[in-house]
Structures are given as C-alpha cells and as structure tokens.
Amino acid sequence: MRKILILCIGFLNAEVFEGYTLFTPGAGNGGPCTTYLIDNNLNNIQTWNHSRSPASMPYLIAGDEPGWENTLLIYPYRVNNPTMQAGGVGGAFEVLTWDGDLVWEYELSNTDYQHHHDIEPLPNGNILMIAWERKTAEEAYAAGRTSLNDNPLNEMWSSSIFEIQSDGNGGGEIVWEWHLWDHLIQDENPDSDNYGIVGNHPELFDINKGWLGGGGPQGGNADWMHLNTISYNIEYDQIVISSHRVDEIFVIDHSTTIEEAASHSGGNYGKGGDFLYRWGNPQNYDRGNNSDNLIGHQHSINWIPDGYPGEGNFILFNNDGNEAIEFSPPIDEDGFYIIEDGQPYGPDNIVWSSPYYSTDMQGGAFRLPNGNTLITDCDSANIEEVTESGSIVWSYSQSGNNVNIARAQKYAIDYFDEQNLGDINSDGTLNILDIVSLINLVLSNDYESSGDINEDNILNILDIVQLVNIILN
C-alpha cells in the first residue's frame, strides 16, 4: 500500500509545471500590499512591498543581465486620488529591482485620462497602459451617441492605450497611443463624420452599443467599454484587449505610427488603428444573433506563446461561463484575420474549457509550457493549476478577510536564464536596428552582454561582423 501511495504522489507531482508563481493579493482599500513570488512548495522566493494596492496583476521582465536577481517587477497600482473612479481603477505603475529599489515610474491620472486595470510590458522595455478617456455629453452626441442612459455624470468614458518609455530620469514619456474614439461608427446621425452601415464595418465600433456606467462602490462613473486586459503578440506586432461591458475582445495593429493609429490606413496590415479582429459578441456589429454571444464579462485575454500546447490560440477567463476557454482565431501565416462577407468573425466553437470556476471580479487563465493552465479565482483568492483533462495538480489560497487576487502568472525556473545575443534593443528580433545599437555601444566604449556575440567580455568590430553575419544568414 505504501509503495502505491508513493507512486501516486510521484505521478501527481510529475504533472505539476516546475516554476515560480507571481501574484499580489489585494483588499480593494487602496492600502499597502505585498507581491509574492513562490515555488511549488509555497515557499517565498521573493517579496516586494508596496504602499498602494494593485490595479491588476504584476509582471516580471528580464533585466540587463540573465538571472532572477536581475529581473524587474512591473507593478500597476491605485493612486491616492484618481480623477475617474470605477472598478479596477489604477493610475500608475512602478518598476522595481529584485531587491525592491525603484527604477522608474509613471502616473496616468489627469483631467482627460485615467489608467485602470492592466498594463503590458513590451519586449523593448516599454509599458502599455489602458485608460479611460473622458468625453463630455456634447462630444458623445456629436459623435452620434443617442443616449447617455441617464448617466449621473452626464459623461461618456471612452478607451485609450498608451505606450510609455522610460525617460532615463526615473519617469516616463508617451511614445505611441491609440484611441477608440477614432474608430467609431453609427447609423443614427447622418450629419456625423462616422455615419455608416454598422454591419458593413466590423473594423469599427458602434458608439450606440454598450451601456454607460452608473453607480458603484466608488460612486458615479461613466465607464463605457470597461477594458480589463491588454496583451501583446511579438510575432505579429499586435495588441489584444478585452471589454467587460460589451462581451468582446479586439485585436489592433501596434506597428502603426501615432498618426496611422488615429486613422483607417497604414501599419503592417493596412488598417491603421481599426480592429483587425474581434470575437465574442458579433451583435455589436449587427451580425449574428444571441447564440453567437459566446463570452460574457470576460478577463485575461492572452495569446498562448510559441512552443506551448495550443500555440497561437487565444485563452481567457469567461466570467459568465464560469470557466477558462481556449479558441483558435481564423488567421493566416502573415497575421491577417479571415472573415466571410456578411458573417461574424469565427470561430463558433472553442478548443478547450476548464472545470467550473466562479468569480465576479477579474480572474485569470494562462497556458503553461507543459500544457497545464494556471487559473485564478479572483474573488476567492485561489490559484490552481489544472491539466488538459481538468485535474487540479497544484493550488494556492490566500488567507484573510475580503482578500482577492486579480490574476497570477507562473514562470519556468529557467525563464530568465537565457539571453538572446544580438538583440540589443530587446524587441525580440535581430535586424539593422541591433547593428546600429551595437555600433553605438562600441563607439561609446560601453558594455552590454547582449551585444557580446563572441562572449569574450569585450565589445568590438568582431562582435559587429558576427552579428551582421547572423542577420544575413
């Protein structure tokens, strides 16, 4: 009997992905919190203390050198006095070293814009932020909105995305931005520039779809789309966002300039800042019916990384469906999404679904390299790792009253060990920009390990020649 028990335990342990799990429990009161990085035995590998509560989940990114001790923590948090308040309100993020020292920070909380919920670190070290964008009643009606649903603020908060780059002095600056307001359509007011047939333009959003926020624990709000997640795909240079209010996810092109992002042309896919793909509720663009509304109040949309089971598919936590789901978008090898005339975007089915999980707030789902999925039940502050068949092989539960965990991620133990030699600007690809960066490092007599192609601890012409040959071949 004892031998059988040992064998069973060993079998279960073998199914658990070996890694470190990162999360920040919060209580929603805006006060101090702690971010934890734990191993599979629930031991703390590292902790970071914060003076303000989380807006969503933290992220770890690689530093200038390999190794966990050189990683940087990106932590989105709630500022003291947000200019707009609704669920998921944030306002800022901070970048911390392994030991908790501040590297740089950025606040987006002003009269026009208020960060909320999620952020997304990019391969080049920049940070994407989602934000509410305040619009007056006059602006909303001029754009073709027919009703503000008796909104107590008499406002309409649209959505924006900002890319923030470190300014080298402890702060940040905006280097790219996208505004939903530039990509609207409506069929009510022919005098507005965005007038058109909604069903003929799935690349635009109908300004008359979606309910405006009313009251709530934070008081009156005008939250329209309630974006709650943002994720990035390095292969296609695309961004995906999730809208809680309209039950849809949207993909846009990140390769655009700021001017192109405000237009309907340009970028790698020729559509400017218009939607490249959308999924979940095609009734928003006057296609399909109730049976095509496949998700509701969802969170945690993200691409399954290359090399993982299900690579290239989307995975999310479907709050109304009480499950995590995976689906395969209709995309070609060049990153273009396929849609039939008059039909909604596919697919009309899902590839995988998890066992039952129920949470009203946030919630997360991330595929792991061994095919398991890490699921976060936000309300209950539970994190569980489940197999493809739905068996729970690892779990963590945070104790305390009124505590929650927005989402959690799990990193392989060797995740930060490898370094992509030659990728000087950390954008995930080797090209002429890396050659220019390496030349500048050599001329300035500076050293960066990613440029030391021949690993002789010196940057010189030999490294430049070798990098050129790597790129050409």
CSV table of C-alpha atoms in Angstrom, one decimal:
chain,number,residue,atom,x,y,z
A,1,MET,CA,0.0,0.0,0.0
A,2,ARG,CA,2.8,2.4,0.9
A,3,LYS,CA,4.5,1.8,-2.4
A,4,ILE,CA,1.3,2.5,-4.3
A,5,LEU,CA,0.8,5.8,-2.4
A,6,ILE,CA,4.3,6.9,-3.2
A,7,LEU,CA,3.9,6.1,-6.8
A,8,CYS,CA,0.6,8.1,-6.9
A,9,ILE,CA,2.2,11.1,-5.3
A,10,GLY,CA,5.1,11.0,-7.7
A,11,PHE,CA,2.7,10.8,-10.7
A,12,LEU,CA,0.8,13.9,-9.5
A,13,ASN,CA,3.9,15.8,-8.8
A,14,ALA,CA,5.2,14.9,-12.3
A,15,GLU,CA,2.2,16.7,-13.8
A,16,VAL,CA,2.9,20.0,-12.0
A,17,PHE,CA,4.8,22.5,-14.0
A,18,GLU,CA,8.1,23.4,-12.3
A,19,GLY,CA,8.1,27.1,-11.8
A,20,TYR,CA,7.6,30.2,-9.7
A,21,THR,CA,4.2,31.9,-9.3
A,22,LEU,CA,3.8,35.7,-9.1
A,23,PHE,CA,0.8,37.5,-7.7
A,24,THR,CA,-0.3,40.4,-5.5
A,25,PRO,CA,-3.2,39.9,-3.1
A,26,GLY,CA,-5.4,43.0,-2.6
A,27,ALA,CA,-8.2,44.0,-0.4
A,28,GLY,CA,-9.6,46.9,-2.5
A,29,ASN,CA,-9.0,49.5,0.1
A,30,GLY,CA,-6.0,51.2,-1.7
A,31,GLY,CA,-3.7,50.5,1.2
A,32,PRO,CA,-0.3,48.7,1.4
A,33,CYS,CA,0.1,45.3,-0.3
A,34,THR,CA,2.8,42.7,-1.0
A,35,THR,CA,3.7,40.9,-4.2
A,36,TYR,CA,4.8,37.3,-3.8
A,37,LEU,CA,6.9,35.0,-5.9
A,38,ILE,CA,6.5,31.5,-4.6
A,39,ASP,CA,7.7,28.0,-5.6
A,40,ASN,CA,5.6,24.9,-5.9
A,41,ASN,CA,6.0,24.1,-2.2
A,42,LEU,CA,4.6,27.6,-1.4
A,43,ASN,CA,7.9,28.9,-0.2
A,44,ASN,CA,8.6,32.6,-0.8
A,45,ILE,CA,11.3,33.1,-3.3
A,46,GLN,CA,11.0,36.9,-3.2
A,47,THR,CA,8.5,39.5,-1.9
A,48,TRP,CA,8.0,43.2,-2.8
A,49,ASN,CA,6.2,45.6,-0.5
A,50,HIS,CA,4.0,48.4,-2.0
A,51,SER,CA,2.4,51.4,-0.4
A,52,ARG,CA,-0.6,51.2,-2.6
A,53,SER,CA,-3.0,48.4,-3.6
A,54,PRO,CA,-2.8,46.7,-7.1
A,55,ALA,CA,-4.9,47.7,-10.0
A,56,SER,CA,-4.4,44.2,-11.6
A,57,MET,CA,-1.5,41.7,-11.8
A,58,PRO,CA,2.3,42.3,-11.6
A,59,TYR,CA,4.8,41.3,-14.2
A,60,LEU,CA,8.4,40.2,-14.2
A,61,ILE,CA,10.7,41.1,-17.1
A,62,ALA,CA,14.3,40.4,-17.9
A,63,GLY,CA,16.9,42.9,-16.8
A,64,ASP,CA,20.2,43.8,-18.5
A,65,GLU,CA,21.8,40.5,-17.3
A,66,PRO,CA,20.4,37.0,-17.1
A,67,GLY,CA,19.1,35.6,-13.8
A,68,TRP,CA,16.3,36.1,-11.4
A,69,GLU,CA,18.3,38.5,-9.3
A,70,ASN,CA,18.5,40.9,-12.3
A,71,THR,CA,14.7,40.8,-13.2
A,72,LEU,CA,12.5,43.9,-12.9
A,73,LEU,CA,9.0,43.9,-11.3
A,74,ILE,CA,6.3,45.9,-13.1
A,75,TYR,CA,3.5,46.7,-10.6
A,76,PRO,CA,0.3,48.6,-11.6
A,77,TYR,CA,-1.3,50.3,-8.6
A,78,ARG,CA,-4.1,52.6,-7.5
A,79,VAL,CA,-3.1,56.2,-7.0
A,80,ASN,CA,-4.4,58.2,-4.0
A,81,ASN,CA,-6.9,60.5,-5.8
A,82,PRO,CA,-8.0,59.0,-9.1
A,83,THR,CA,-9.6,61.5,-11.5
A,84,MET,CA,-12.1,58.9,-12.6
A,85,GLN,CA,-13.3,56.0,-10.4
A,86,ALA,CA,-14.9,52.7,-11.2
A,87,GLY,CA,-14.0,49.1,-10.8
A,88,GLY,CA,-10.3,48.3,-11.5
A,89,VAL,CA,-9.2,51.9,-11.1
A,90,GLY,CA,-5.4,52.3,-11.0
A,91,GLY,CA,-3.4,55.3,-12.2
A,92,ALA,CA,0.2,54.4,-12.2
A,93,PHE,CA,2.9,51.7,-12.4
A,94,GLU,CA,6.3,51.3,-10.8
A,95,VAL,CA,9.4,49.4,-12.0
A,96,LEU,CA,11.3,47.8,-9.2
A,97,THR,CA,14.5,45.8,-8.9
A,98,TRP,CA,14.7,42.3,-7.4
A,99,ASP,CA,15.5,44.0,-4.1
A,100,GLY,CA,12.7,46.5,-4.3
A,101,ASP,CA,14.5,49.6,-5.4
A,102,LEU,CA,12.6,52.0,-7.6
A,103,VAL,CA,14.0,52.2,-11.2
A,104,TRP,CA,11.3,54.3,-12.8
A,105,GLU,CA,7.6,55.0,-12.6
A,106,TYR,CA,4.8,56.7,-14.5
A,107,GLU,CA,1.4,58.1,-13.5
A,108,LEU,CA,-1.6,58.5,-15.9
A,109,SER,CA,-4.3,60.2,-13.9
A,110,ASN,CA,-5.4,63.6,-15.1
A,111,THR,CA,-8.5,65.5,-16.3
A,112,ASP,CA,-8.7,63.6,-19.6
A,113,TYR,CA,-7.2,60.2,-18.9
A,114,GLN,CA,-7.2,57.7,-16.0
A,115,HIS,CA,-5.3,54.4,-16.1
A,116,HIS,CA,-7.3,51.4,-14.9
A,117,HIS,CA,-6.8,47.6,-14.6
A,118,ASP,CA,-4.0,46.2,-16.7
A,119,ILE,CA,-0.6,47.0,-18.1
A,120,GLU,CA,1.6,45.0,-20.6
A,121,PRO,CA,5.4,45.1,-20.7
A,122,LEU,CA,6.8,45.1,-24.2
A,123,PRO,CA,9.9,43.3,-25.3
A,124,ASN,CA,11.8,46.6,-25.7
A,125,GLY,CA,11.1,47.5,-22.0
A,126,ASN,CA,8.2,49.9,-22.8
A,127,ILE,CA,4.9,49.5,-21.0
A,128,LEU,CA,1.4,49.6,-22.4
A,129,MET,CA,-1.4,51.1,-20.3
A,130,ILE,CA,-5.1,51.1,-20.8
A,131,ALA,CA,-7.1,54.2,-19.7
A,132,TRP,CA,-10.5,55.8,-19.6
A,133,GLU,CA,-10.8,58.8,-21.8
A,134,ARG,CA,-13.3,61.4,-20.6
A,135,LYS,CA,-15.8,62.7,-23.2
A,136,THR,CA,-18.5,65.3,-22.5
A,137,ALA,CA,-22.2,64.7,-23.3
A,138,GLU,CA,-21.8,67.2,-26.1
A,139,GLU,CA,-18.9,65.2,-27.6
A,140,ALA,CA,-20.8,62.0,-27.3
A,141,TYR,CA,-23.9,63.3,-29.0
A,142,ALA,CA,-21.8,65.0,-31.8
A,143,ALA,CA,-20.3,61.6,-32.4
A,144,GLY,CA,-23.7,60.0,-32.9
A,145,ARG,CA,-24.5,58.6,-29.4
A,146,THR,CA,-28.3,58.8,-29.0
A,147,SER,CA,-28.5,58.3,-25.2
A,148,LEU,CA,-26.2,58.5,-22.1
A,149,ASN,CA,-28.5,56.2,-20.2
A,150,ASP,CA,-29.3,58.8,-17.6
A,151,ASN,CA,-25.6,58.8,-16.6
A,152,PRO,CA,-25.2,60.6,-13.3
A,153,LEU,CA,-22.0,62.4,-14.5
A,154,ASN,CA,-23.5,63.3,-17.9
A,155,GLU,CA,-20.3,62.0,-19.4
A,156,MET,CA,-19.0,59.1,-21.5
A,157,TRP,CA,-15.6,57.5,-20.8
A,158,SER,CA,-14.1,56.0,-23.9
A,159,SER,CA,-10.9,53.9,-24.0
A,160,SER,CA,-7.3,54.6,-25.0
A,161,ILE,CA,-4.0,52.8,-24.9
A,162,PHE,CA,-0.7,54.5,-24.2
A,163,GLU,CA,2.8,53.1,-24.7
A,164,ILE,CA,5.2,54.5,-22.0
A,165,GLN,CA,9.0,54.6,-22.4
A,166,SER,CA,11.4,55.4,-19.6
A,167,ASP,CA,12.9,58.9,-19.9
A,168,GLY,CA,16.1,57.8,-18.2
A,169,ASN,CA,15.4,60.1,-15.2
A,170,GLY,CA,13.1,58.0,-13.2
A,171,GLY,CA,10.0,58.9,-15.1
A,172,GLY,CA,8.4,58.0,-18.5
A,173,GLU,CA,7.1,59.6,-21.7
A,174,ILE,CA,4.3,58.6,-24.2
A,175,VAL,CA,5.8,57.3,-27.4
A,176,TRP,CA,2.6,55.7,-29.0
A,177,GLU,CA,-1.1,55.9,-28.4
A,178,TRP,CA,-4.4,54.6,-29.7
A,179,HIS,CA,-7.9,56.0,-29.1
A,180,LEU,CA,-11.1,54.1,-29.6
A,181,TRP,CA,-12.9,57.4,-30.3
A,182,ASP,CA,-11.0,57.5,-33.7
A,183,HIS,CA,-12.6,54.2,-34.7
A,184,LEU,CA,-16.3,54.6,-34.3
A,185,ILE,CA,-19.4,54.2,-36.5
A,186,GLN,CA,-23.1,54.8,-36.1
A,187,ASP,CA,-26.2,54.7,-38.2
A,188,GLU,CA,-28.3,57.3,-36.3
A,189,ASN,CA,-26.9,60.7,-37.2
A,190,PRO,CA,-26.1,61.2,-40.9
A,191,ASP,CA,-24.6,64.6,-40.1
A,192,SER,CA,-21.7,63.0,-38.2
A,193,ASP,CA,-18.5,62.0,-40.0
A,194,ASN,CA,-18.7,58.5,-38.6
A,195,TYR,CA,-22.1,57.8,-40.1
A,196,GLY,CA,-22.4,54.5,-42.0
A,197,ILE,CA,-23.8,51.0,-42.1
A,198,VAL,CA,-22.7,49.3,-39.0
A,199,GLY,CA,-22.9,45.7,-40.4
A,200,ASN,CA,-20.6,46.7,-43.3
A,201,HIS,CA,-17.8,47.8,-40.9
A,202,PRO,CA,-16.7,45.2,-38.4
A,203,GLU,CA,-13.4,47.1,-38.1
A,204,LEU,CA,-15.2,49.9,-36.3
A,205,PHE,CA,-17.2,50.1,-33.1
A,206,ASP,CA,-20.8,51.3,-33.0
A,207,ILE,CA,-21.0,54.1,-30.5
A,208,ASN,CA,-24.6,53.2,-29.6
A,209,LYS,CA,-23.7,49.7,-28.4
A,210,GLY,CA,-22.9,49.3,-24.7
A,211,TRP,CA,-24.3,50.7,-21.5
A,212,LEU,CA,-22.7,53.6,-19.7
A,213,GLY,CA,-21.7,53.1,-16.1
A,214,GLY,CA,-23.9,54.4,-13.3
A,215,GLY,CA,-23.2,54.0,-9.7
A,216,GLY,CA,-21.0,51.6,-7.7
A,217,PRO,CA,-18.8,51.3,-4.7
A,218,GLN,CA,-16.6,54.2,-5.9
A,219,GLY,CA,-19.6,56.4,-6.7
A,220,GLY,CA,-20.9,57.6,-10.1
A,221,ASN,CA,-19.0,56.7,-13.2
A,222,ALA,CA,-19.3,56.8,-17.0
A,223,ASP,CA,-17.4,53.7,-17.8
A,224,TRP,CA,-18.4,52.5,-21.3
A,225,MET,CA,-16.2,49.7,-22.5
A,226,HIS,CA,-14.6,48.7,-19.2
A,227,LEU,CA,-11.4,47.3,-20.8
A,228,ASN,CA,-9.8,45.0,-18.3
A,229,THR,CA,-6.9,43.2,-20.0
A,230,ILE,CA,-4.2,44.0,-22.6
A,231,SER,CA,-1.8,41.6,-24.1
A,232,TYR,CA,0.9,41.7,-26.9
A,233,ASN,CA,1.9,39.4,-29.7
A,234,ILE,CA,5.6,39.9,-30.7
A,235,GLU,CA,5.3,37.7,-33.9
A,236,TYR,CA,2.6,39.8,-35.4
A,237,ASP,CA,3.2,43.1,-33.5
A,238,GLN,CA,-0.5,43.1,-32.5
A,239,ILE,CA,-2.3,44.1,-29.3
A,240,VAL,CA,-5.4,42.4,-27.9
A,241,ILE,CA,-7.8,44.0,-25.4
A,242,SER,CA,-10.9,42.7,-23.6
A,243,SER,CA,-14.1,44.6,-23.0
A,244,HIS,CA,-16.1,43.5,-20.0
A,245,ARG,CA,-19.1,45.6,-20.9
A,246,VAL,CA,-19.7,44.5,-24.5
A,247,ASP,CA,-18.5,40.9,-24.2
A,248,GLU,CA,-15.9,41.2,-26.9
A,249,ILE,CA,-12.1,41.0,-27.4
A,250,PHE,CA,-10.4,43.2,-30.0
A,251,VAL,CA,-7.1,43.0,-31.9
A,252,ILE,CA,-5.3,46.1,-33.2
A,253,ASP,CA,-2.1,46.8,-35.0
A,254,HIS,CA,0.8,48.0,-32.9
A,255,SER,CA,3.2,48.6,-35.9
A,256,THR,CA,1.4,51.9,-36.7
A,257,THR,CA,2.7,55.4,-36.1
A,258,ILE,CA,0.6,57.6,-33.8
A,259,GLU,CA,-0.9,59.3,-36.9
A,260,GLU,CA,-1.7,56.0,-38.5
A,261,ALA,CA,-3.2,54.6,-35.3
A,262,ALA,CA,-5.7,57.5,-35.4
A,263,SER,CA,-6.6,56.7,-39.0
A,264,HIS,CA,-8.0,53.8,-41.0
A,265,SER,CA,-4.9,53.0,-43.1
A,266,GLY,CA,-1.2,52.3,-42.6
A,267,GLY,CA,0.7,49.9,-40.5
A,268,ASN,CA,1.6,46.3,-41.3
A,269,TYR,CA,-2.0,45.3,-42.0
A,270,GLY,CA,-3.1,48.5,-43.8
A,271,LYS,CA,-5.9,49.3,-41.5
A,272,GLY,CA,-4.3,51.9,-39.3
A,273,GLY,CA,-5.9,51.7,-35.8
A,274,ASP,CA,-9.1,49.9,-36.9
A,275,PHE,CA,-9.9,46.5,-35.5
A,276,LEU,CA,-8.0,43.6,-37.2
A,277,TYR,CA,-10.2,41.1,-35.4
A,278,ARG,CA,-12.9,40.9,-32.8
A,279,TRP,CA,-14.7,38.0,-31.2
A,280,GLY,CA,-17.3,37.2,-28.6
A,281,ASN,CA,-20.4,39.2,-29.5
A,282,PRO,CA,-21.0,39.9,-33.2
A,283,GLN,CA,-24.3,41.6,-32.5
A,284,ASN,CA,-22.1,44.6,-31.6
A,285,TYR,CA,-21.5,45.0,-35.4
A,286,ASP,CA,-25.0,43.8,-36.5
A,287,ARG,CA,-24.1,40.3,-37.4
A,288,GLY,CA,-25.1,37.0,-35.8
A,289,ASN,CA,-27.7,36.5,-33.1
A,290,ASN,CA,-27.9,35.6,-29.4
A,291,SER,CA,-26.4,32.2,-30.0
A,292,ASP,CA,-23.3,33.8,-31.3
A,293,ASN,CA,-22.7,35.7,-28.0
A,294,LEU,CA,-20.0,33.2,-26.8
A,295,ILE,CA,-18.5,35.1,-23.8
A,296,GLY,CA,-19.6,37.5,-21.1
A,297,HIS,CA,-17.8,39.9,-18.7
A,298,GLN,CA,-14.5,38.0,-19.6
A,299,HIS,CA,-11.0,38.8,-18.4
A,300,SER,CA,-7.4,37.8,-19.0
A,301,ILE,CA,-7.3,37.5,-22.8
A,302,ASN,CA,-3.8,36.5,-24.0
A,303,TRP,CA,-2.1,34.6,-26.8
A,304,ILE,CA,-0.7,31.2,-26.0
A,305,PRO,CA,3.1,31.6,-26.6
A,306,ASP,CA,5.0,29.8,-29.3
A,307,GLY,CA,6.2,26.3,-28.3
A,308,TYR,CA,3.3,25.8,-25.8
A,309,PRO,CA,0.5,23.4,-26.4
A,310,GLY,CA,-2.1,25.5,-28.3
A,311,GLU,CA,0.5,28.0,-29.5
A,312,GLY,CA,-1.1,30.9,-31.3
A,313,ASN,CA,-4.6,30.3,-29.9
A,314,PHE,CA,-6.3,32.7,-27.5
A,315,ILE,CA,-7.1,31.8,-23.9
A,316,LEU,CA,-9.2,33.8,-21.5
A,317,PHE,CA,-11.3,33.6,-18.3
A,318,ASN,CA,-15.0,33.7,-19.3
A,319,ASN,CA,-16.7,35.0,-16.1
A,320,ASP,CA,-20.3,34.5,-17.3
A,321,GLY,CA,-19.5,31.0,-18.4
A,322,ASN,CA,-17.7,30.2,-15.1
A,323,GLU,CA,-14.7,28.7,-17.0
A,324,ALA,CA,-11.5,29.4,-18.8
A,325,ILE,CA,-11.7,28.8,-22.5
A,326,GLU,CA,-9.2,28.5,-25.4
A,327,PHE,CA,-10.2,29.2,-29.0
A,328,SER,CA,-8.4,29.3,-32.4
A,329,PRO,CA,-8.8,32.5,-34.4
A,330,PRO,CA,-9.1,32.4,-38.2
A,331,ILE,CA,-5.7,33.8,-39.1
A,332,ASP,CA,-3.2,33.2,-41.9
A,333,GLU,CA,0.6,32.9,-41.7
A,334,ASP,CA,1.1,36.6,-42.2
A,335,GLY,CA,-1.2,37.7,-39.3
A,336,PHE,CA,-4.3,38.6,-41.3
A,337,TYR,CA,-7.7,37.6,-39.9
A,338,ILE,CA,-10.3,35.9,-42.2
A,339,ILE,CA,-14.0,36.9,-42.2
A,340,GLU,CA,-16.7,36.0,-44.7
A,341,ASP,CA,-18.9,38.7,-46.2
A,342,GLY,CA,-21.9,39.3,-44.0
A,343,GLN,CA,-20.8,36.8,-41.5
A,344,PRO,CA,-19.3,37.3,-38.0
A,345,TYR,CA,-15.7,36.5,-37.2
A,346,GLY,CA,-15.1,32.9,-36.2
A,347,PRO,CA,-14.6,30.6,-34.6
A,348,ASP,CA,-18.1,29.5,-33.5
A,349,ASN,CA,-16.7,26.9,-31.1
A,350,ILE,CA,-13.9,26.5,-28.6
A,351,VAL,CA,-10.9,24.3,-28.4
A,352,TRP,CA,-10.7,23.7,-24.6
A,353,SER,CA,-12.5,24.6,-21.5
A,354,SER,CA,-11.6,24.3,-17.8
A,355,PRO,CA,-13.7,22.9,-14.9
A,356,TYR,CA,-16.1,25.2,-13.2
A,357,TYR,CA,-14.8,28.4,-11.6
A,358,SER,CA,-16.9,31.3,-10.5
A,359,THR,CA,-15.6,34.9,-9.8
A,360,ASP,CA,-17.4,38.2,-10.3
A,361,MET,CA,-14.2,40.2,-10.3
A,362,GLN,CA,-11.3,39.8,-12.7
A,363,GLY,CA,-9.9,36.2,-12.9
A,364,GLY,CA,-7.1,34.7,-15.0
A,365,ALA,CA,-6.1,31.9,-17.3
A,366,PHE,CA,-2.6,31.3,-18.7
A,367,ARG,CA,-1.3,28.3,-20.6
A,368,LEU,CA,1.9,26.7,-19.2
A,369,PRO,CA,4.7,25.1,-21.3
A,370,ASN,CA,3.7,21.5,-20.3
A,371,GLY,CA,0.1,22.0,-21.4
A,372,ASN,CA,-1.4,22.8,-18.0
A,373,THR,CA,-3.3,26.0,-17.4
A,374,LEU,CA,-2.9,28.4,-14.4
A,375,ILE,CA,-6.3,29.7,-13.3
A,376,THR,CA,-7.0,32.4,-10.8
A,377,ASP,CA,-10.3,32.7,-9.0
A,378,CYS,CA,-10.1,36.4,-8.0
A,379,ASP,CA,-13.0,36.6,-5.5
A,380,SER,CA,-11.8,33.6,-3.5
A,381,ALA,CA,-8.1,34.4,-3.8
A,382,ASN,CA,-7.4,30.9,-5.2
A,383,ILE,CA,-4.8,30.0,-7.8
A,384,GLU,CA,-5.0,26.5,-9.3
A,385,GLU,CA,-3.0,24.6,-11.9
A,386,VAL,CA,-5.2,22.2,-14.0
A,387,THR,CA,-4.3,19.6,-16.6
A,388,GLU,CA,-5.9,19.4,-20.0
A,389,SER,CA,-8.4,17.0,-18.6
A,390,GLY,CA,-9.3,19.3,-15.8
A,391,SER,CA,-7.4,17.7,-12.9
A,392,ILE,CA,-6.1,20.0,-10.2
A,393,VAL,CA,-2.4,19.3,-9.7
A,394,TRP,CA,-1.3,22.4,-7.7
A,395,SER,CA,-3.1,25.1,-5.7
A,396,TYR,CA,-2.6,28.1,-3.5
A,397,SER,CA,-5.2,30.0,-1.4
A,398,GLN,CA,-4.6,33.4,0.2
A,399,SER,CA,-6.0,33.7,3.7
A,400,GLY,CA,-7.6,36.9,5.1
A,401,ASN,CA,-10.9,38.8,5.0
A,402,ASN,CA,-12.1,40.4,1.8
A,403,VAL,CA,-8.9,39.5,0.1
A,404,ASN,CA,-8.7,38.8,-3.7
A,405,ILE,CA,-6.1,38.0,-6.3
A,406,ALA,CA,-6.7,39.6,-9.7
A,407,ARG,CA,-4.6,37.2,-11.7
A,408,ALA,CA,-1.4,35.2,-11.3
A,409,GLN,CA,1.3,34.0,-13.7
A,410,LYS,CA,3.8,31.2,-13.4
A,411,TYR,CA,7.4,31.4,-14.8
A,412,ALA,CA,9.7,28.5,-15.6
A,413,ILE,CA,12.6,28.3,-13.2
A,414,ASP,CA,15.0,28.9,-16.1
A,415,TYR,CA,12.8,31.5,-17.7
A,416,PHE,CA,15.3,34.3,-17.2
A,417,ASP,CA,18.5,32.3,-17.6
A,418,GLU,CA,18.7,32.6,-21.4
A,419,GLN,CA,19.7,35.8,-23.2
A,420,ASN,CA,19.1,36.5,-26.9
A,421,LEU,CA,22.6,37.5,-28.0
A,422,GLY,CA,22.5,40.4,-30.5
A,423,ASP,CA,19.0,41.6,-29.6
A,424,ILE,CA,20.4,44.9,-28.2
A,425,ASN,CA,17.1,46.8,-28.2
A,426,SER,CA,15.2,43.8,-26.7
A,427,ASP,CA,12.4,43.8,-29.3
A,428,GLY,CA,12.6,40.0,-29.9
A,429,THR,CA,14.1,40.2,-33.4
A,430,LEU,CA,17.6,40.6,-34.9
A,431,ASN,CA,17.8,43.3,-37.5
A,432,ILE,CA,19.6,46.5,-38.7
A,433,LEU,CA,18.5,48.4,-35.5
A,434,ASP,CA,20.5,46.0,-33.4
A,435,ILE,CA,23.6,46.6,-35.6
A,436,VAL,CA,23.2,50.3,-35.1
A,437,SER,CA,22.8,49.9,-31.4
A,438,LEU,CA,25.9,47.7,-31.2
A,439,ILE,CA,28.0,50.1,-33.2
A,440,ASN,CA,26.9,52.9,-30.8
A,441,LEU,CA,28.0,50.7,-27.8
A,442,VAL,CA,31.4,50.1,-29.4
A,443,LEU,CA,31.9,53.7,-30.2
A,444,SER,CA,30.9,54.8,-26.7
A,445,ASN,CA,33.1,52.1,-25.1
A,446,ASP,CA,30.0,50.8,-23.2
A,447,TYR,CA,29.4,47.2,-22.5
A,448,GLU,CA,26.1,45.2,-22.6
A,449,SER,CA,26.2,41.5,-22.5
A,450,SER,CA,23.6,41.0,-25.2
A,451,GLY,CA,26.0,42.6,-27.7
A,452,ASP,CA,28.9,40.4,-26.8
A,453,ILE,CA,28.3,38.0,-29.6
A,454,ASN,CA,31.6,36.1,-29.3
A,455,GLU,CA,31.3,36.2,-25.5
A,456,ASP,CA,34.9,37.5,-24.9
A,457,ASN,CA,33.7,40.2,-22.5
A,458,ILE,CA,34.7,42.9,-24.9
A,459,LEU,CA,32.5,44.8,-27.5
A,460,ASN,CA,34.4,45.5,-30.7
A,461,ILE,CA,34.3,45.1,-34.5
A,462,LEU,CA,34.4,41.3,-34.2
A,463,ASP,CA,31.0,41.4,-32.5
A,464,ILE,CA,29.6,43.7,-35.2
A,465,VAL,CA,30.8,41.5,-38.0
A,466,GLN,CA,29.4,38.4,-36.3
A,467,LEU,CA,26.1,40.0,-35.7
A,468,VAL,CA,25.9,41.1,-39.4
A,469,ASN,CA,26.6,37.5,-40.5
A,470,ILE,CA,23.9,36.1,-38.1
A,471,ILE,CA,21.3,38.5,-39.6
A,472,LEU,CA,22.3,37.9,-43.2
A,473,ASN,CA,22.2,34.2,-42.7
